[in-house]
C-alpha atoms as a printed R data frame, in Angstrom:
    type eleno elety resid chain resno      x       y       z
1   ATOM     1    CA   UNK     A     1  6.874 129.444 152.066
2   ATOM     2    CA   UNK     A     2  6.841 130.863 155.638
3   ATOM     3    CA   UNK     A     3  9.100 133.649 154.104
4   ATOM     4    CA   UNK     A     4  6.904 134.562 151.392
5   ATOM     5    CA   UNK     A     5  3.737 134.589 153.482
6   ATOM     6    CA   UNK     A     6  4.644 136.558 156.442
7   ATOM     7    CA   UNK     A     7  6.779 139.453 153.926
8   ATOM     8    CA   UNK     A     8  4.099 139.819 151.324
9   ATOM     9    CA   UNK     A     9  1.241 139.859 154.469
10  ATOM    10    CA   UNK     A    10  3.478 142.343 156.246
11  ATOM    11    CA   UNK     A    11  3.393 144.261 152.775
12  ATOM    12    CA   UNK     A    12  7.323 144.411 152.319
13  ATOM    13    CA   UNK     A    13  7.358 142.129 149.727
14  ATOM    14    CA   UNK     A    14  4.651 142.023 147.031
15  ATOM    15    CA   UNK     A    15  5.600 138.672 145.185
16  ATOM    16    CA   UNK     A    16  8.512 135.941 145.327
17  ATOM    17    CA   UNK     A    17 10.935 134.540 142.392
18  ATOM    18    CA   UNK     A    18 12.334 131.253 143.813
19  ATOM    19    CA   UNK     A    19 15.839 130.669 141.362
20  ATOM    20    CA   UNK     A    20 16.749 127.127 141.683
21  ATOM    21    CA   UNK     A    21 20.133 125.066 139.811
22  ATOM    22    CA   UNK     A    22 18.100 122.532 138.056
23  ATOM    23    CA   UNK     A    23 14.705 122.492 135.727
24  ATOM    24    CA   UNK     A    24 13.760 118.866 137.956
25  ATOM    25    CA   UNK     A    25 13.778 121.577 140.907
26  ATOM    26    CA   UNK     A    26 11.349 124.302 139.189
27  ATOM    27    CA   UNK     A    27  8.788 121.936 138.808
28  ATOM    28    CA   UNK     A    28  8.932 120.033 142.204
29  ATOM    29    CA   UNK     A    29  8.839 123.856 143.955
30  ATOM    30    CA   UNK     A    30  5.448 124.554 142.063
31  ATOM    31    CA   UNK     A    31  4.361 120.784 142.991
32  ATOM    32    CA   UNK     A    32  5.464 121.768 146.370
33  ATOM    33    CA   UNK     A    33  3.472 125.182 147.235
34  ATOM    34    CA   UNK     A    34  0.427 123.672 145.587
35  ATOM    35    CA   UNK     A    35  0.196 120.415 148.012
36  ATOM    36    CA   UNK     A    36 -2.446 120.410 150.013
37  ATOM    37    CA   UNK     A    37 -0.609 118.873 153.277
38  ATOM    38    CA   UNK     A    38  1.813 121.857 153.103
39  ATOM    39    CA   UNK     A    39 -0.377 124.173 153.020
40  ATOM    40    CA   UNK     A    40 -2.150 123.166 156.075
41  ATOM    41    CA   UNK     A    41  1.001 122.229 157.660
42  ATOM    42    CA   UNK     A    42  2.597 125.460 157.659
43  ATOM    43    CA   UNK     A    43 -0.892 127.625 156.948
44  ATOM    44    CA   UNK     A    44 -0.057 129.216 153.789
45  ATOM    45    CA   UNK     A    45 -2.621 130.251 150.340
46  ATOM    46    CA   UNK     A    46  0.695 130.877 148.469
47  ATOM    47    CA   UNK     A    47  0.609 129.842 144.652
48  ATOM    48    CA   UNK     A    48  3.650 129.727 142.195
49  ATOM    49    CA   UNK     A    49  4.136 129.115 138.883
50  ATOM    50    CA   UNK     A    50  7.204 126.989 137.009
51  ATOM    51    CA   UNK     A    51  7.877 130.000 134.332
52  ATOM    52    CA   UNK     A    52  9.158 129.049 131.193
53  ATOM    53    CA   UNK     A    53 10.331 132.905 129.501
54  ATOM    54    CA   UNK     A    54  7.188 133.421 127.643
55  ATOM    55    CA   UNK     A    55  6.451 136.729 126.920
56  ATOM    56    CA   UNK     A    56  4.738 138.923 129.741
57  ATOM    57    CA   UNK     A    57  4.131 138.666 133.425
58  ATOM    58    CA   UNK     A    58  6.347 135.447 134.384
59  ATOM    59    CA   UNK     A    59  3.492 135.163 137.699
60  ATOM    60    CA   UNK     A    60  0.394 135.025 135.204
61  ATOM    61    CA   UNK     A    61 -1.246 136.223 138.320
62  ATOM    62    CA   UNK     A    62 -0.445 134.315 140.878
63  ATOM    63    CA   UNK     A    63  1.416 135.273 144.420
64  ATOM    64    CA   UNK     A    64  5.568 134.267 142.360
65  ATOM    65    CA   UNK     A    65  7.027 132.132 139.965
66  ATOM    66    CA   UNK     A    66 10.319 129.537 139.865
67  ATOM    67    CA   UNK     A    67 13.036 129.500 137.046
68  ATOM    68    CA   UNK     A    68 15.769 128.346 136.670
69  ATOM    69    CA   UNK     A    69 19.827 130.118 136.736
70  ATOM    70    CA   UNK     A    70 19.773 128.939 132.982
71  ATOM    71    CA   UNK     A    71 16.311 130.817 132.325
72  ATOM    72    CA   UNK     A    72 17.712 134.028 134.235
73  ATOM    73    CA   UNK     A    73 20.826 133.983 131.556
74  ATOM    74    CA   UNK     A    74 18.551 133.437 128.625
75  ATOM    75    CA   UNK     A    75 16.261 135.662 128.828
76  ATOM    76    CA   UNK     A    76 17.319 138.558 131.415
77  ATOM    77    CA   UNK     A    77 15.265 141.152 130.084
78  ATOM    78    CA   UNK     A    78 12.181 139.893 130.839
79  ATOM    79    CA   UNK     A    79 13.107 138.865 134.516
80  ATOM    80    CA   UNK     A    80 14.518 142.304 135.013
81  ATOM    81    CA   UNK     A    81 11.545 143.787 133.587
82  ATOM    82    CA   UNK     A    82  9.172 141.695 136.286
83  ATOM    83    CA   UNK     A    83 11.740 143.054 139.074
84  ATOM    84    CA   UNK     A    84 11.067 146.632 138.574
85  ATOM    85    CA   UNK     A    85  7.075 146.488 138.221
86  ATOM    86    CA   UNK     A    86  6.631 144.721 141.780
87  ATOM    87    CA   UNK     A    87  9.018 144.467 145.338
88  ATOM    88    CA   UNK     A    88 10.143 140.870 145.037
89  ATOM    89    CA   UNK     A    89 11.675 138.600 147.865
90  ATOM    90    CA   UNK     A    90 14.190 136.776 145.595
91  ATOM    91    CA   UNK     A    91 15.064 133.138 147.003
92  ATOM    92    CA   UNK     A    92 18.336 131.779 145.815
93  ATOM    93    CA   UNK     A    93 18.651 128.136 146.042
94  ATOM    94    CA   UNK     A    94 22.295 126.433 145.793
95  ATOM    95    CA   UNK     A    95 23.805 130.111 145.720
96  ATOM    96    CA   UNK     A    96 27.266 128.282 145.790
97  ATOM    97    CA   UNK     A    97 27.198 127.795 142.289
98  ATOM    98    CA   UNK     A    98 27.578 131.120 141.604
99  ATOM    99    CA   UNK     A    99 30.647 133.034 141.638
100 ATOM   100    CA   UNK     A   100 31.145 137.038 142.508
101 ATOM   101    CA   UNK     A   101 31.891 139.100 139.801
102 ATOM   102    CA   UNK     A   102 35.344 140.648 140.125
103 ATOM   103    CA   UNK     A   103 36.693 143.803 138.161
104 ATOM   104    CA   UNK     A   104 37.787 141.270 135.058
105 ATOM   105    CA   UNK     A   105 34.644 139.883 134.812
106 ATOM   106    CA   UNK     A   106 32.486 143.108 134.713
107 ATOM   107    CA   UNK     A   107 34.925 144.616 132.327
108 ATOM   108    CA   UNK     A   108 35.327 141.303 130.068
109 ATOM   109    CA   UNK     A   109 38.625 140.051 130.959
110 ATOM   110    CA   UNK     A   110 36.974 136.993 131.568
111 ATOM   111    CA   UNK     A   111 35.103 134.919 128.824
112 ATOM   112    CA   UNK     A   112 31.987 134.761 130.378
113 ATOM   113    CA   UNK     A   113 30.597 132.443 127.076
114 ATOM   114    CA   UNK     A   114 33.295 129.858 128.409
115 ATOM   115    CA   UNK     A   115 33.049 130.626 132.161
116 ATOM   116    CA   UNK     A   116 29.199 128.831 132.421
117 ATOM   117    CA   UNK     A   117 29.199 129.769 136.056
118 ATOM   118    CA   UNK     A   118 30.727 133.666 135.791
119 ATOM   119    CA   UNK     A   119 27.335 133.537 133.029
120 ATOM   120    CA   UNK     A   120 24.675 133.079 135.594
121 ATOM   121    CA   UNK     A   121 26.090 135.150 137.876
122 ATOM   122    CA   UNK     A   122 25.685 138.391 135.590
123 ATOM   123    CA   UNK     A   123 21.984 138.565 134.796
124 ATOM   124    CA   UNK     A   124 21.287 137.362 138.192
125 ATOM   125    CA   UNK     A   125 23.194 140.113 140.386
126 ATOM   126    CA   UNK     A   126 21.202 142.992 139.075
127 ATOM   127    CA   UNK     A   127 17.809 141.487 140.348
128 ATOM   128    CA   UNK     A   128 19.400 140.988 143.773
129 ATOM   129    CA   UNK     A   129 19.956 144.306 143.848
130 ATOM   130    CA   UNK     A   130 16.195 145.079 142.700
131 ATOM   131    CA   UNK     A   131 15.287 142.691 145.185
132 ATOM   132    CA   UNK     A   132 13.216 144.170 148.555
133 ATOM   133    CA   UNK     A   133 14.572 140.962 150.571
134 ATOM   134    CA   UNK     A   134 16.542 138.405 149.395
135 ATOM   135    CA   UNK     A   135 16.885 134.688 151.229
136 ATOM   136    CA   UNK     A   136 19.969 132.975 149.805
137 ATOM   137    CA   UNK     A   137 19.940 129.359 150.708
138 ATOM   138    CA   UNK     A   138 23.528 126.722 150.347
139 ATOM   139    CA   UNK     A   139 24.914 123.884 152.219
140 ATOM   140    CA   UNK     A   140 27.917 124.880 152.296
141 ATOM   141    CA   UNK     A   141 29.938 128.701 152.477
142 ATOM   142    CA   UNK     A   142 32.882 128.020 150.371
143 ATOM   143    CA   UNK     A   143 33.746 127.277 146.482
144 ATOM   144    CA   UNK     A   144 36.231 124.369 145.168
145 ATOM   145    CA   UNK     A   145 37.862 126.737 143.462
146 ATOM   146    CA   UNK     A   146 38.302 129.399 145.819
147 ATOM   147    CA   UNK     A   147 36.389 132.329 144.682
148 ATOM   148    CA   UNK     A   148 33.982 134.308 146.562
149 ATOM   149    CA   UNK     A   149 29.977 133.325 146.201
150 ATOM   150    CA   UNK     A   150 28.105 136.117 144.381
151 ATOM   151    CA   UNK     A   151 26.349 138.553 146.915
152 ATOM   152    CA   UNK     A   152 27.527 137.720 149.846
153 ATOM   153    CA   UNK     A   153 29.974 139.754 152.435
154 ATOM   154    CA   UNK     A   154 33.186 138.491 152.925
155 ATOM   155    CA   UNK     A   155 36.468 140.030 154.931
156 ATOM   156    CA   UNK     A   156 40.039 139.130 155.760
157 ATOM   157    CA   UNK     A   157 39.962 136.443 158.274
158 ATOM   158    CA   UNK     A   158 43.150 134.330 159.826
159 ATOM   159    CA   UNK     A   159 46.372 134.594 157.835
160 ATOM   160    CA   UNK     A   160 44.784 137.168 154.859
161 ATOM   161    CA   UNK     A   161 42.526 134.031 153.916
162 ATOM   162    CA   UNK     A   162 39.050 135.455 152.867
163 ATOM   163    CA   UNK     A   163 35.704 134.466 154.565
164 ATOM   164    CA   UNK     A   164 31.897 135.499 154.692
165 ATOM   165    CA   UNK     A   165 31.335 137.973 157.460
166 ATOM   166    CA   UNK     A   166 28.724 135.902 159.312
167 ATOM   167    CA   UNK     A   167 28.369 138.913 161.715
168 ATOM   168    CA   UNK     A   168 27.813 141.603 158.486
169 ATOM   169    CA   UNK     A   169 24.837 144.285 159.256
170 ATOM   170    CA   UNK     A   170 22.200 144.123 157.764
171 ATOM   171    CA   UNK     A   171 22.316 140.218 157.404
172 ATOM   172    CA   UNK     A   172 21.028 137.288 159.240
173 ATOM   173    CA   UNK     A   173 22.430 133.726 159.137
174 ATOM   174    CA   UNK     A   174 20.375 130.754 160.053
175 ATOM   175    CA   UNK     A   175 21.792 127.381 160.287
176 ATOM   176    CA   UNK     A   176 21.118 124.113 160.549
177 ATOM   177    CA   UNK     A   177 23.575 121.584 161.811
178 ATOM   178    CA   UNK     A   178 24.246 118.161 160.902
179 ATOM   179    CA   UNK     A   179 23.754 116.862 164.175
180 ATOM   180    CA   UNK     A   180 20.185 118.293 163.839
181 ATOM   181    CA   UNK     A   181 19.488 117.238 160.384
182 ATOM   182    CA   UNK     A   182 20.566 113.362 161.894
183 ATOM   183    CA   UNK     A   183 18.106 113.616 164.481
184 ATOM   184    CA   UNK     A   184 15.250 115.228 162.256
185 ATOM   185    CA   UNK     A   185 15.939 112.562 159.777
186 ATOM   186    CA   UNK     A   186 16.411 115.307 157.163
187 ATOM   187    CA   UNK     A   187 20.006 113.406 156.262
188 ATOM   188    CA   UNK     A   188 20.535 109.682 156.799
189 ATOM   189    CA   UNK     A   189 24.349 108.299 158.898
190 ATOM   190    CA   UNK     A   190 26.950 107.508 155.984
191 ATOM   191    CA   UNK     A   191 29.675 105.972 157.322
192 ATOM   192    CA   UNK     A   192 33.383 106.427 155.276
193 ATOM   193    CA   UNK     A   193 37.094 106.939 155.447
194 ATOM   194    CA   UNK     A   194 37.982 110.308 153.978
195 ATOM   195    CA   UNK     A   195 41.996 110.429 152.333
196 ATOM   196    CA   UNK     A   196 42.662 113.553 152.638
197 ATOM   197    CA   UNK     A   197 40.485 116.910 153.290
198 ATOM   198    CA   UNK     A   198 40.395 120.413 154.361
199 ATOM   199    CA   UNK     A   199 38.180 122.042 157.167
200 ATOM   200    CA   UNK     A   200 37.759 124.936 159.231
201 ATOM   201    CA   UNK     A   201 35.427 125.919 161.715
202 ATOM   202    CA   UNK     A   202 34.405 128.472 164.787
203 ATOM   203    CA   UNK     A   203 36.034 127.680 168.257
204 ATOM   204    CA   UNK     A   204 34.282 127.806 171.161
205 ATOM   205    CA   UNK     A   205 32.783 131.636 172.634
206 ATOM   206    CA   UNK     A   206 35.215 133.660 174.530
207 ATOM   207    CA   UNK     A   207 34.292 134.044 178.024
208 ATOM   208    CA   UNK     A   208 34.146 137.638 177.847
209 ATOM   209    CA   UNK     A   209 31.444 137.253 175.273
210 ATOM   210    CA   UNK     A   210 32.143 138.508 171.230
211 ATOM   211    CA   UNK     A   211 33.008 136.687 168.015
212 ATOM   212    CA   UNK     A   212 33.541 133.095 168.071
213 ATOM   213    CA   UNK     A   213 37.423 132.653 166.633
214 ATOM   214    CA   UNK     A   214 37.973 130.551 163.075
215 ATOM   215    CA   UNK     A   215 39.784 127.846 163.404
216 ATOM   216    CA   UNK     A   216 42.214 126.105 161.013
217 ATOM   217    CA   UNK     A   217 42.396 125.267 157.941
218 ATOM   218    CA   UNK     A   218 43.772 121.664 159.066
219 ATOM   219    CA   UNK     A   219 44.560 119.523 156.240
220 ATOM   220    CA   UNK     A   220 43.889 115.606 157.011
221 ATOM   221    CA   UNK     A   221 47.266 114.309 155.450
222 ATOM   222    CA   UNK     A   222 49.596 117.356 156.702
223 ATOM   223    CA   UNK     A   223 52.349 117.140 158.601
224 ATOM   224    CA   UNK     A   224 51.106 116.527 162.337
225 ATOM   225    CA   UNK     A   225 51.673 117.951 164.811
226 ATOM   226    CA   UNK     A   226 50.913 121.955 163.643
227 ATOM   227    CA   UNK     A   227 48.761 124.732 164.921
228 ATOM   228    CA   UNK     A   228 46.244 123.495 163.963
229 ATOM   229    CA   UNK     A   229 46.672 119.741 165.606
230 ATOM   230    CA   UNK     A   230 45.417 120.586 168.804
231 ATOM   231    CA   UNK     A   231 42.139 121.871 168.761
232 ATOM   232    CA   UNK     A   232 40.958 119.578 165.321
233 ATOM   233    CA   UNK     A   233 41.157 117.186 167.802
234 ATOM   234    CA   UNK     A   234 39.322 119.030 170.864
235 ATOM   235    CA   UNK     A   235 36.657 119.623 168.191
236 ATOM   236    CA   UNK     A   236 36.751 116.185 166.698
237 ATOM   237    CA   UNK     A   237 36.319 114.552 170.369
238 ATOM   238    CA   UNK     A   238 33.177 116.344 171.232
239 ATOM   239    CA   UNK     A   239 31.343 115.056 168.088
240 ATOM   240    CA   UNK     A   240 29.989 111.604 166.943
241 ATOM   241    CA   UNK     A   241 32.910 110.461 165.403
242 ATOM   242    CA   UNK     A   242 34.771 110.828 168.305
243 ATOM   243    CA   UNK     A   243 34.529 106.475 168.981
244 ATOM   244    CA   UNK     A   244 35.411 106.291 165.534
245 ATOM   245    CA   UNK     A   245 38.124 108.678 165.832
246 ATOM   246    CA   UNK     A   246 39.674 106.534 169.266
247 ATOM   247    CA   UNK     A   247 39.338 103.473 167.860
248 ATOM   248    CA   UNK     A   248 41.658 103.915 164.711
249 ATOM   249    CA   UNK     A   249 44.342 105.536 166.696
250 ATOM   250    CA   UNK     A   250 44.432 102.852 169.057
251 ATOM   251    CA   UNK     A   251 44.830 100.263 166.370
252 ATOM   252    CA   UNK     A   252 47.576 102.431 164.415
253 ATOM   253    CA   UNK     A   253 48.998 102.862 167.566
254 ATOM   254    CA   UNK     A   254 48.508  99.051 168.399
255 ATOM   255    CA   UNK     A   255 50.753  98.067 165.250
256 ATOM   256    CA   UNK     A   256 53.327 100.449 165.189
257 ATOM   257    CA   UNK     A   257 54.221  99.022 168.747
258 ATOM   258    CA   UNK     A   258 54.037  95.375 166.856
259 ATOM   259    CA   UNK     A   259 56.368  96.520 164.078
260 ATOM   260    CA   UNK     A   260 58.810  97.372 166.822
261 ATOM   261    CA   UNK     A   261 58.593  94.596 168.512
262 ATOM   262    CA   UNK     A   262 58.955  92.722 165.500
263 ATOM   263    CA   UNK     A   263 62.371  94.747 164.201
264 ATOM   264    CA   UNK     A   264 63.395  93.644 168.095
265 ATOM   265    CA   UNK     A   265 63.469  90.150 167.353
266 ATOM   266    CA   UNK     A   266 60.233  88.847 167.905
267 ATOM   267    CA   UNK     A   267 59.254  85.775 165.686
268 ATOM   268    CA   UNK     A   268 55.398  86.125 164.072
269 ATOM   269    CA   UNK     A   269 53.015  85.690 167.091
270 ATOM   270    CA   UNK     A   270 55.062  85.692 169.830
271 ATOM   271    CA   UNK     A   271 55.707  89.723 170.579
272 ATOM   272    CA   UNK     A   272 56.427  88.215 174.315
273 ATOM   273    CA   UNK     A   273 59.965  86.529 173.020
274 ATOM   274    CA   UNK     A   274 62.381  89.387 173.509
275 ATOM   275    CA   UNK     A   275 60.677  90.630 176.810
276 ATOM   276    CA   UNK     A   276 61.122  86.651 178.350
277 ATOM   277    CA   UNK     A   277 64.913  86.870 176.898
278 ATOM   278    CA   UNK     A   278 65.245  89.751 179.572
279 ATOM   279    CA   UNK     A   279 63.139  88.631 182.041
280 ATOM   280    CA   UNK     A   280 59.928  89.667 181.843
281 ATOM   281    CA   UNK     A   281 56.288  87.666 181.459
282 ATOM   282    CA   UNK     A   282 54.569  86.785 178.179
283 ATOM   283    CA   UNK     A   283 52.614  89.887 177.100
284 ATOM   284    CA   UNK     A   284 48.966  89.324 175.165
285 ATOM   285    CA   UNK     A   285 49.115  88.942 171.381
286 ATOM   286    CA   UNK     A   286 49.145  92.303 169.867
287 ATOM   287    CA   UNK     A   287 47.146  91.225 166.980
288 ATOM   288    CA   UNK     A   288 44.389  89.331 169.458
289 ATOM   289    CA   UNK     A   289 40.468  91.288 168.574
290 ATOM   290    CA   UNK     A   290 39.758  94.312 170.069
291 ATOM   291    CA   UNK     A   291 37.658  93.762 172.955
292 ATOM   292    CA   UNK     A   292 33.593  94.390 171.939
293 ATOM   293    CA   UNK     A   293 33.052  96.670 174.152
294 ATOM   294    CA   UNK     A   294 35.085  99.815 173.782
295 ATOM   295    CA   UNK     A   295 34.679 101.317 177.139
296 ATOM   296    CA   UNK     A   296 36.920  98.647 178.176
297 ATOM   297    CA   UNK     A   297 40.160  99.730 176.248
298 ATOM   298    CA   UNK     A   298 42.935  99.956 178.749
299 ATOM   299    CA   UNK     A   299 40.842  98.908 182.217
300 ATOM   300    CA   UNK     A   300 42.628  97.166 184.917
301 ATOM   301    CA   UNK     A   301 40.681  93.822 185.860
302 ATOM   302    CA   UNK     A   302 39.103  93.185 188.752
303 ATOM   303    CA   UNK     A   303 41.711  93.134 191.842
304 ATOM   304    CA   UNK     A   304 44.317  94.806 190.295
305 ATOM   305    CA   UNK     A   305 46.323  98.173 191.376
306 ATOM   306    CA   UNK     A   306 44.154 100.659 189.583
307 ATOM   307    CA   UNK     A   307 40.340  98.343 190.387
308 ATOM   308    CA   UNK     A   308 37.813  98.142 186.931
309 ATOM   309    CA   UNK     A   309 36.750 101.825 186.742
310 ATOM   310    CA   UNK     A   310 40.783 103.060 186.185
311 ATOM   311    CA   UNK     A   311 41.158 104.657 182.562
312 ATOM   312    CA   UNK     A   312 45.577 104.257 182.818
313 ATOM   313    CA   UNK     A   313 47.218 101.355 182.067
314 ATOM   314    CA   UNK     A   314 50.569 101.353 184.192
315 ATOM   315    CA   UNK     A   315 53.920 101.426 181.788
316 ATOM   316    CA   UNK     A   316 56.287  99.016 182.289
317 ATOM   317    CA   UNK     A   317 59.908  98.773 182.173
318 ATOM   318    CA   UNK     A   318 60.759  98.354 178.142
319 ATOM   319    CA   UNK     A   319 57.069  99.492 176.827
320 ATOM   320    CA   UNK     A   320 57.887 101.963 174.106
321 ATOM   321    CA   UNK     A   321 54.548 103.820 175.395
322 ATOM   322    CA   UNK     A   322 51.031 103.992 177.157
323 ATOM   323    CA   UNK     A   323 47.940 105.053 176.376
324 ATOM   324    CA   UNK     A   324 46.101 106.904 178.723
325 ATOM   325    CA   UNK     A   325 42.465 107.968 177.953
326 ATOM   326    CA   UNK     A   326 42.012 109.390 181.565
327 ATOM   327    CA   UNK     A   327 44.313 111.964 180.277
328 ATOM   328    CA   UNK     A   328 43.425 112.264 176.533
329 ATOM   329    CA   UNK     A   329 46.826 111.322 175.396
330 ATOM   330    CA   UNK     A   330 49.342 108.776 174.402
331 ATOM   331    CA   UNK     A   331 52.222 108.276 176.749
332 ATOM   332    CA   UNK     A   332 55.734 109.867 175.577
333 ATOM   333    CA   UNK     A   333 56.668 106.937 173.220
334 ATOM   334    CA   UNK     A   334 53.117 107.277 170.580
335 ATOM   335    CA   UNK     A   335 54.123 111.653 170.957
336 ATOM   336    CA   UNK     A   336 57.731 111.034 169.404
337 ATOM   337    CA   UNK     A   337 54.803 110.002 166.029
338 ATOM   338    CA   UNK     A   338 52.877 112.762 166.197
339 ATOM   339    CA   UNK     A   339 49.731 110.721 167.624
């Protein structure tokens, strides 16, 4: 909306064509620029219309209309037609859905009856290139099955792998982060356990200033450690699921040291029994409750060598391995794992 009224007021843009994935979407946009609280909220006299192909001017005089990717494919005349009487900003909603058009699928090596997606794709590329400004919205930059989205820039990033050129001319990219959708309340918290996944994402700036390096992919059930082991794990600290993150690698950690205690000797619930056969004192139960408070994991009591505010817990003669959160890591016994 904010778009649409500051291009068409500027005069660069002399209507809008808002494409969305689903009819249930059409209808809520035209709901949408027609409420009264949104129009005072953001100060807009914009109007839009849900078209439905009928012959003529899809805007029956109003400032745009919405359609659909299905309504594009069905009748692209007519939208084509609308794009070459008046300077349109075209809005792409979900652009993800649609795939680029590659040599095969301009030339028909590809069935585009049986490729649904490769379908939409077609009528809709010539009115982005009609378009005067086009504002191509997405959660997300990357396709399940590989293949690049339809309009935008892409190059050879890390390894050959191809990526969109954030830093393309002639573009801008806006984002908005999750941590910033959380604390807008745009998104609700959903807690889970993933099995297995792929991400990338940008490093930190280099001090000299420039591009922000791509990191990864890392692949949740490779082979650890690998390249890109290290700084998943810089990144993963730094976010909110950083507690969440600690806390299941300390109870992994936790009972793999139980298992070998157990292969040892040890009968069920008494993990102290081989270190009194060589001399040593009883050791807590393994399999006791994590204390409540996690800030507490690994703190020397009161009196004691390191005082309450130490983050080591000393190793001991026979312990297979530490952990050591003052230092971010596990102590040489967890490292053999790949922890």
């Amino acid at each position: 909306m904010l778009a649409a009224q500051a291009l068409i007021a500027a005069g660069i843009c002399e209507r809008i064509c808002w494409v969305v994935p689903r009819d249930s979407l059409r209808l809520q946009a035209e709901e949408v620029f027609a409420d009264p609280a949104w129009r005072q909220a953001l100060g807009h006299d914009l109007s839009v219309r849900a078209a439905d192909n009928a012959p003529g001017d899809p805007c029956r005089g109003l400032a745009g209309y919405v359609t659909t990717y299905q309504g594009i494919a069905a009748a692209p005349d007519l939208h084509l037609a609308a794009f070459r009487r008046h300077r349109y900003l075209l809005v792409v909603d979900e652009v993800h859905h649609l795939p680029g058009l590659n040599e095969a699928d301009t030339a028909g090596g590809r069935d585009a009856v049986q490729d649904v997606a490769a379908a939409w794709s077609a009528p809709i590329e010539p009115l982005l290139a009609l378009s005067a400004v086009r504002l191509l919205l997405s959660g997300t930059l990357e396709r399940a099955d590989g293949r690049r989205i339809l309009w935008l820039p892409y190059r050879r990033g890390t390894g050959g792998r191809q990526e969109v050129d954030l830093l393309a001319p002639g573009w801008a990219v806006v984002g908005y982060s999750r941590a910033r959708a959380l604390a807008e309340r745009a998104v609700l918290p959903v807690s889970f356990g993933a099995l297995d996944g792929e991400a990338a994402w940008l490093g930190p700036e280099p001090e000299g200033g420039g591009e922000r390096p791509r990191l990864g992919p890392h692949r949740l059930q490779a082979t650890a450690p690998q390249e890109s082991t290290r700084p998943a794990l810089f990144t993963a600290l730094r976010t909110g699921f950083a507690e969440g993150l600690l806390r299941r690698a300390f109870e992994a950690t936790r009972k793999l040291r139980a298992e070998r205690r157990m292969a040892l000797g040890a009968a069920p619930g008494d993990p102290a029994r081989p270190r009194q056969a060589a001399g040593g004192g009883a050791r807590p139960d393994p399999g006791a409750a994590l204390p409540r408070d996690p800030a507490r994991l690994g703190t020397a009591g009161p009196g004691r060598q390191h005082g309450a505010g130490s983050l080591r817990r000393t190793r001991r003669p026979g312990d297979p391995g530490s952990l050591s959160p003052d230092t971010g890591a596990f102590g040489d016994g967890h490292r053999r794992h790949g922890l």
